[in-house]
Amino acid sequence: MPETAHMTERTFSRVSPLQDVAVQGRFGADKGVPGVTFSVRHPMSVVTVIARAGQAQAAAAALKAYEAQWAGPGQWFVLAGNRGEGALYRELRANLAGLASVSDQSHGRVIIRLAGPRVRAVLAKGTPVDLHPDAFPVGRSALTQMAHVGVHLTRVGADSYDVSVFRGFSESFWEWITEQAEEFGYQVI
């Protein structure tokens, strides 16, 4: 059935590829406060935005109202939780008409939030990115690799980062990153 303006917005329940892997609890070293906490940001709408030639500044300005993470020159990942299926994509397509191309990546990406006093030490085990606060301030993003997997890394708080991975690599990445955190103790929430 073709989509029409009269159709109501449908909400689908996306199944996280980590639902059976990201088991809540405390793991690894059990001394004191966990060094790292992990959570899966699910369900999330993820839309890739790529500015058209000469439109990067205008597109960036139009994205100020959104949770937009840099993903390359004139490119962003725009994130939103609790949105109906395709709603963010349709909204961005309308708001960025003539400025940028948009592509819904919601089913293809998994976002893992890492936080805690030892989060930089865990991430440093897998990335060459300088994570010192002076070099990688809150809001900064990088495209890098960890455990032979391409990731999009964003610092979202003083001791908090989002790591976005392709869905097909999410389980092996989860196993790797939690193994790296075992020496500090970690909690899945």
PDB file of C-alpha atoms in Angstrom:
ATOM      1  CA  MET A   1       0.000   0.000   0.000  1.00  0.00           C
ATOM      2  CA  PRO A   2       1.551   3.350  -0.987  1.00  0.00           C
ATOM      3  CA  GLU A   3       2.124   5.942   1.718  1.00  0.00           C
ATOM      4  CA  THR A   4      -0.337   8.818   1.619  1.00  0.00           C
ATOM      5  CA  ALA A   5      -0.760  12.000   3.587  1.00  0.00           C
ATOM      6  CA  HIS A   6      -3.877  10.482   5.159  1.00  0.00           C
ATOM      7  CA  MET A   7      -2.090   7.520   6.728  1.00  0.00           C
ATOM      8  CA  THR A   8      -1.537   7.737  10.446  1.00  0.00           C
ATOM      9  CA  GLU A   9       1.979   7.467  11.811  1.00  0.00           C
ATOM     10  CA  ARG A  10       2.743   3.902  12.816  1.00  0.00           C
ATOM     11  CA  THR A  11       4.993   2.974  15.679  1.00  0.00           C
ATOM     12  CA  PHE A  12       6.931  -0.257  15.316  1.00  0.00           C
ATOM     13  CA  SER A  13       8.890  -1.877  18.073  1.00  0.00           C
ATOM     14  CA  ARG A  14      12.452  -2.313  16.881  1.00  0.00           C
ATOM     15  CA  VAL A  15      14.263  -5.232  18.396  1.00  0.00           C
ATOM     16  CA  SER A  16      17.749  -4.412  19.597  1.00  0.00           C
ATOM     17  CA  PRO A  17      20.381  -6.850  18.338  1.00  0.00           C
ATOM     18  CA  LEU A  18      21.836  -6.617  21.852  1.00  0.00           C
ATOM     19  CA  GLN A  19      18.654  -7.490  23.740  1.00  0.00           C
ATOM     20  CA  ASP A  20      19.951 -10.945  24.675  1.00  0.00           C
ATOM     21  CA  VAL A  21      23.585  -9.855  25.086  1.00  0.00           C
ATOM     22  CA  ALA A  22      23.435  -6.595  27.070  1.00  0.00           C
ATOM     23  CA  VAL A  23      22.250  -8.273  30.258  1.00  0.00           C
ATOM     24  CA  GLN A  24      21.739  -5.879  33.157  1.00  0.00           C
ATOM     25  CA  GLY A  25      23.974  -6.359  36.161  1.00  0.00           C
ATOM     26  CA  ARG A  26      27.428  -5.816  37.675  1.00  0.00           C
ATOM     27  CA  PHE A  27      30.413  -7.585  36.100  1.00  0.00           C
ATOM     28  CA  GLY A  28      34.210  -7.742  36.276  1.00  0.00           C
ATOM     29  CA  ALA A  29      36.192  -6.366  39.219  1.00  0.00           C
ATOM     30  CA  ASP A  30      33.834  -5.798  42.120  1.00  0.00           C
ATOM     31  CA  LYS A  31      35.765  -3.263  44.187  1.00  0.00           C
ATOM     32  CA  GLY A  32      33.731  -0.156  44.910  1.00  0.00           C
ATOM     33  CA  VAL A  33      31.918   1.833  42.265  1.00  0.00           C
ATOM     34  CA  PRO A  34      31.982   0.378  38.743  1.00  0.00           C
ATOM     35  CA  GLY A  35      34.590   2.051  36.561  1.00  0.00           C
ATOM     36  CA  VAL A  36      32.240   2.062  33.578  1.00  0.00           C
ATOM     37  CA  THR A  37      28.509   1.785  32.993  1.00  0.00           C
ATOM     38  CA  PHE A  38      27.060   0.633  29.690  1.00  0.00           C
ATOM     39  CA  SER A  39      23.615   1.228  28.295  1.00  0.00           C
ATOM     40  CA  VAL A  40      22.118   0.663  24.880  1.00  0.00           C
ATOM     41  CA  ARG A  41      20.291   3.731  23.585  1.00  0.00           C
ATOM     42  CA  HIS A  42      17.308   1.908  22.181  1.00  0.00           C
ATOM     43  CA  PRO A  43      15.094   2.512  20.347  1.00  0.00           C
ATOM     44  CA  MET A  44      16.765   5.428  18.608  1.00  0.00           C
ATOM     45  CA  SER A  45      15.993   7.078  15.336  1.00  0.00           C
ATOM     46  CA  VAL A  46      19.229   7.713  13.463  1.00  0.00           C
ATOM     47  CA  VAL A  47      19.320   9.754  10.273  1.00  0.00           C
ATOM     48  CA  THR A  48      22.425  10.560   8.225  1.00  0.00           C
ATOM     49  CA  VAL A  49      22.441  14.100   6.827  1.00  0.00           C
ATOM     50  CA  ILE A  50      24.825  15.106   4.037  1.00  0.00           C
ATOM     51  CA  ALA A  51      24.849  18.767   3.017  1.00  0.00           C
ATOM     52  CA  ARG A  52      24.551  19.591  -0.647  1.00  0.00           C
ATOM     53  CA  ALA A  53      27.369  21.527  -2.329  1.00  0.00           C
ATOM     54  CA  GLY A  54      27.702  24.970  -0.762  1.00  0.00           C
ATOM     55  CA  GLN A  55      24.983  24.314   1.825  1.00  0.00           C
ATOM     56  CA  ALA A  56      26.982  22.995   4.826  1.00  0.00           C
ATOM     57  CA  GLN A  57      26.571  26.152   6.938  1.00  0.00           C
ATOM     58  CA  ALA A  58      22.852  26.447   6.222  1.00  0.00           C
ATOM     59  CA  ALA A  59      22.329  22.743   6.962  1.00  0.00           C
ATOM     60  CA  ALA A  60      24.294  23.040  10.220  1.00  0.00           C
ATOM     61  CA  ALA A  61      22.169  25.999  11.254  1.00  0.00           C
ATOM     62  CA  ALA A  62      18.970  24.064  10.491  1.00  0.00           C
ATOM     63  CA  LEU A  63      20.207  21.185  12.676  1.00  0.00           C
ATOM     64  CA  LYS A  64      20.695  23.350  15.805  1.00  0.00           C
ATOM     65  CA  ALA A  65      17.334  22.168  17.183  1.00  0.00           C
ATOM     66  CA  TYR A  66      18.358  18.496  16.971  1.00  0.00           C
ATOM     67  CA  GLU A  67      20.822  16.128  18.595  1.00  0.00           C
ATOM     68  CA  ALA A  68      23.254  16.280  15.680  1.00  0.00           C
ATOM     69  CA  GLN A  69      26.682  14.650  15.855  1.00  0.00           C
ATOM     70  CA  TRP A  70      29.430  15.489  13.360  1.00  0.00           C
ATOM     71  CA  ALA A  71      30.139  12.590  10.966  1.00  0.00           C
ATOM     72  CA  GLY A  72      32.502  14.229   8.473  1.00  0.00           C
ATOM     73  CA  PRO A  73      32.734  17.537   6.598  1.00  0.00           C
ATOM     74  CA  GLY A  74      29.150  18.621   5.915  1.00  0.00           C
ATOM     75  CA  GLN A  75      27.808  15.364   7.401  1.00  0.00           C
ATOM     76  CA  TRP A  76      25.955  14.560  10.614  1.00  0.00           C
ATOM     77  CA  PHE A  77      24.155  11.779  12.435  1.00  0.00           C
ATOM     78  CA  VAL A  78      20.906  13.127  13.850  1.00  0.00           C
ATOM     79  CA  LEU A  79      19.468  11.187  16.779  1.00  0.00           C
ATOM     80  CA  ALA A  80      16.097  11.136  18.496  1.00  0.00           C
ATOM     81  CA  GLY A  81      14.453   8.784  20.945  1.00  0.00           C
ATOM     82  CA  ASN A  82      10.785   7.904  21.264  1.00  0.00           C
ATOM     83  CA  ARG A  83       9.794   8.811  17.724  1.00  0.00           C
ATOM     84  CA  GLY A  84       7.453   6.916  15.460  1.00  0.00           C
ATOM     85  CA  GLU A  85       8.857   4.805  12.662  1.00  0.00           C
ATOM     86  CA  GLY A  86      10.374   7.132  10.038  1.00  0.00           C
ATOM     87  CA  ALA A  87       9.148  10.307  11.774  1.00  0.00           C
ATOM     88  CA  LEU A  88      12.588  11.876  12.223  1.00  0.00           C
ATOM     89  CA  TYR A  89      13.525  11.055   8.640  1.00  0.00           C
ATOM     90  CA  ARG A  90      10.353  12.670   7.260  1.00  0.00           C
ATOM     91  CA  GLU A  91      10.805  15.749   9.456  1.00  0.00           C
ATOM     92  CA  LEU A  92      14.430  16.237   8.412  1.00  0.00           C
ATOM     93  CA  ARG A  93      13.643  15.603   4.747  1.00  0.00           C
ATOM     94  CA  ALA A  94      11.074  18.412   4.895  1.00  0.00           C
ATOM     95  CA  ASN A  95      13.188  20.813   6.998  1.00  0.00           C
ATOM     96  CA  LEU A  96      16.354  20.308   4.931  1.00  0.00           C
ATOM     97  CA  ALA A  97      14.788  20.300   1.470  1.00  0.00           C
ATOM     98  CA  GLY A  98      17.314  21.846  -0.928  1.00  0.00           C
ATOM     99  CA  LEU A  99      20.017  21.931   1.760  1.00  0.00           C
ATOM    100  CA  ALA A 100      20.906  18.292   2.350  1.00  0.00           C
ATOM    101  CA  SER A 101      20.200  14.676   1.550  1.00  0.00           C
ATOM    102  CA  VAL A 102      18.917  12.473   4.365  1.00  0.00           C
ATOM    103  CA  SER A 103      18.984   8.721   4.878  1.00  0.00           C
ATOM    104  CA  ASP A 104      17.273   6.784   7.668  1.00  0.00           C
ATOM    105  CA  GLN A 105      19.799   4.553   9.457  1.00  0.00           C
ATOM    106  CA  SER A 106      17.605   3.617  12.435  1.00  0.00           C
ATOM    107  CA  HIS A 107      17.558  -0.111  11.725  1.00  0.00           C
ATOM    108  CA  GLY A 108      21.205  -0.251  10.723  1.00  0.00           C
ATOM    109  CA  ARG A 109      22.964   1.281  13.735  1.00  0.00           C
ATOM    110  CA  VAL A 110      23.267   0.548  17.436  1.00  0.00           C
ATOM    111  CA  ILE A 111      24.324   3.240  19.898  1.00  0.00           C
ATOM    112  CA  ILE A 112      26.043   2.246  23.115  1.00  0.00           C
ATOM    113  CA  ARG A 113      26.518   4.810  25.892  1.00  0.00           C
ATOM    114  CA  LEU A 114      29.635   4.387  28.044  1.00  0.00           C
ATOM    115  CA  ALA A 115      30.048   6.460  31.189  1.00  0.00           C
ATOM    116  CA  GLY A 116      32.074   6.504  34.363  1.00  0.00           C
ATOM    117  CA  PRO A 117      35.419   7.413  35.867  1.00  0.00           C
ATOM    118  CA  ARG A 118      37.378   4.811  33.835  1.00  0.00           C
ATOM    119  CA  VAL A 119      35.625   5.241  30.493  1.00  0.00           C
ATOM    120  CA  ARG A 120      38.605   6.968  28.838  1.00  0.00           C
ATOM    121  CA  ALA A 121      40.912   4.119  29.876  1.00  0.00           C
ATOM    122  CA  VAL A 122      38.540   1.561  28.355  1.00  0.00           C
ATOM    123  CA  LEU A 123      38.139   3.461  25.081  1.00  0.00           C
ATOM    124  CA  ALA A 124      41.882   4.114  24.840  1.00  0.00           C
ATOM    125  CA  LYS A 125      42.438   0.355  24.599  1.00  0.00           C
ATOM    126  CA  GLY A 126      40.872   0.390  21.156  1.00  0.00           C
ATOM    127  CA  THR A 127      41.225   3.765  19.491  1.00  0.00           C
ATOM    128  CA  PRO A 128      44.118   6.032  18.492  1.00  0.00           C
ATOM    129  CA  VAL A 129      41.886   9.087  19.078  1.00  0.00           C
ATOM    130  CA  ASP A 130      43.317  11.403  21.748  1.00  0.00           C
ATOM    131  CA  LEU A 131      40.524  11.361  24.343  1.00  0.00           C
ATOM    132  CA  HIS A 132      42.065  13.966  26.658  1.00  0.00           C
ATOM    133  CA  PRO A 133      39.415  16.618  27.415  1.00  0.00           C
ATOM    134  CA  ASP A 134      41.560  19.350  25.837  1.00  0.00           C
ATOM    135  CA  ALA A 135      41.801  17.431  22.554  1.00  0.00           C
ATOM    136  CA  PHE A 136      38.350  15.803  22.585  1.00  0.00           C
ATOM    137  CA  PRO A 137      35.881  18.124  24.363  1.00  0.00           C
ATOM    138  CA  VAL A 138      32.200  17.438  25.008  1.00  0.00           C
ATOM    139  CA  GLY A 139      30.369  17.497  21.685  1.00  0.00           C
ATOM    140  CA  ARG A 140      33.364  16.323  19.620  1.00  0.00           C
ATOM    141  CA  SER A 141      32.959  13.283  17.370  1.00  0.00           C
ATOM    142  CA  ALA A 142      35.386  11.075  15.484  1.00  0.00           C
ATOM    143  CA  LEU A 143      35.115   8.317  12.924  1.00  0.00           C
ATOM    144  CA  THR A 144      37.557   5.616  13.989  1.00  0.00           C
ATOM    145  CA  GLN A 145      38.013   1.885  14.430  1.00  0.00           C
ATOM    146  CA  MET A 146      37.872  -0.235  17.541  1.00  0.00           C
ATOM    147  CA  ALA A 147      38.336  -4.007  17.571  1.00  0.00           C
ATOM    148  CA  HIS A 148      38.532  -3.902  13.744  1.00  0.00           C
ATOM    149  CA  VAL A 149      35.057  -2.342  13.614  1.00  0.00           C
ATOM    150  CA  GLY A 150      34.322   1.103  12.201  1.00  0.00           C
ATOM    151  CA  VAL A 151      32.674   3.253  14.878  1.00  0.00           C
ATOM    152  CA  HIS A 152      31.357   6.746  15.322  1.00  0.00           C
ATOM    153  CA  LEU A 153      32.551   8.041  18.700  1.00  0.00           C
ATOM    154  CA  THR A 154      31.050  11.130  20.373  1.00  0.00           C
ATOM    155  CA  ARG A 155      31.865  12.643  23.749  1.00  0.00           C
ATOM    156  CA  VAL A 156      28.477  13.526  25.250  1.00  0.00           C
ATOM    157  CA  GLY A 157      29.507  14.470  28.797  1.00  0.00           C
ATOM    158  CA  ALA A 158      32.469  14.874  31.138  1.00  0.00           C
ATOM    159  CA  ASP A 159      32.855  11.101  31.516  1.00  0.00           C
ATOM    160  CA  SER A 160      30.338   9.915  28.942  1.00  0.00           C
ATOM    161  CA  TYR A 161      30.617   8.787  25.311  1.00  0.00           C
ATOM    162  CA  ASP A 162      28.307   7.369  22.653  1.00  0.00           C
ATOM    163  CA  VAL A 163      29.676   4.718  20.318  1.00  0.00           C
ATOM    164  CA  SER A 164      27.622   4.018  17.204  1.00  0.00           C
ATOM    165  CA  VAL A 165      28.298   0.760  15.362  1.00  0.00           C
ATOM    166  CA  PHE A 166      26.696  -0.994  12.446  1.00  0.00           C
ATOM    167  CA  ARG A 167      24.039  -3.423  13.620  1.00  0.00           C
ATOM    168  CA  GLY A 168      25.804  -6.457  12.146  1.00  0.00           C
ATOM    169  CA  PHE A 169      28.942  -5.764  14.217  1.00  0.00           C
ATOM    170  CA  SER A 170      27.189  -4.759  17.438  1.00  0.00           C
ATOM    171  CA  GLU A 171      27.311  -8.119  19.224  1.00  0.00           C
ATOM    172  CA  SER A 172      31.024  -8.735  18.636  1.00  0.00           C
ATOM    173  CA  PHE A 173      31.778  -5.102  19.516  1.00  0.00           C
ATOM    174  CA  TRP A 174      29.763  -5.435  22.744  1.00  0.00           C
ATOM    175  CA  GLU A 175      31.714  -8.530  23.726  1.00  0.00           C
ATOM    176  CA  TRP A 176      35.018  -6.773  23.028  1.00  0.00           C
ATOM    177  CA  ILE A 177      34.225  -3.495  24.819  1.00  0.00           C
ATOM    178  CA  THR A 178      32.837  -5.179  27.938  1.00  0.00           C
ATOM    179  CA  GLU A 179      35.911  -7.416  28.090  1.00  0.00           C
ATOM    180  CA  GLN A 180      38.076  -4.280  28.047  1.00  0.00           C
ATOM    181  CA  ALA A 181      36.118  -2.922  31.045  1.00  0.00           C
ATOM    182  CA  GLU A 182      36.376  -6.044  33.222  1.00  0.00           C
ATOM    183  CA  GLU A 183      39.511  -4.896  35.077  1.00  0.00           C
ATOM    184  CA  PHE A 184      37.700  -1.722  36.218  1.00  0.00           C
ATOM    185  CA  GLY A 185      34.363  -3.381  36.943  1.00  0.00           C
ATOM    186  CA  TYR A 186      31.349  -2.438  34.880  1.00  0.00           C
ATOM    187  CA  GLN A 187      27.619  -2.253  35.164  1.00  0.00           C
ATOM    188  CA  VAL A 188      25.036  -2.686  32.431  1.00  0.00           C
ATOM    189  CA  ILE A 189      21.937  -0.565  33.006  1.00  0.00           C
TER     190      ILE A 189
END
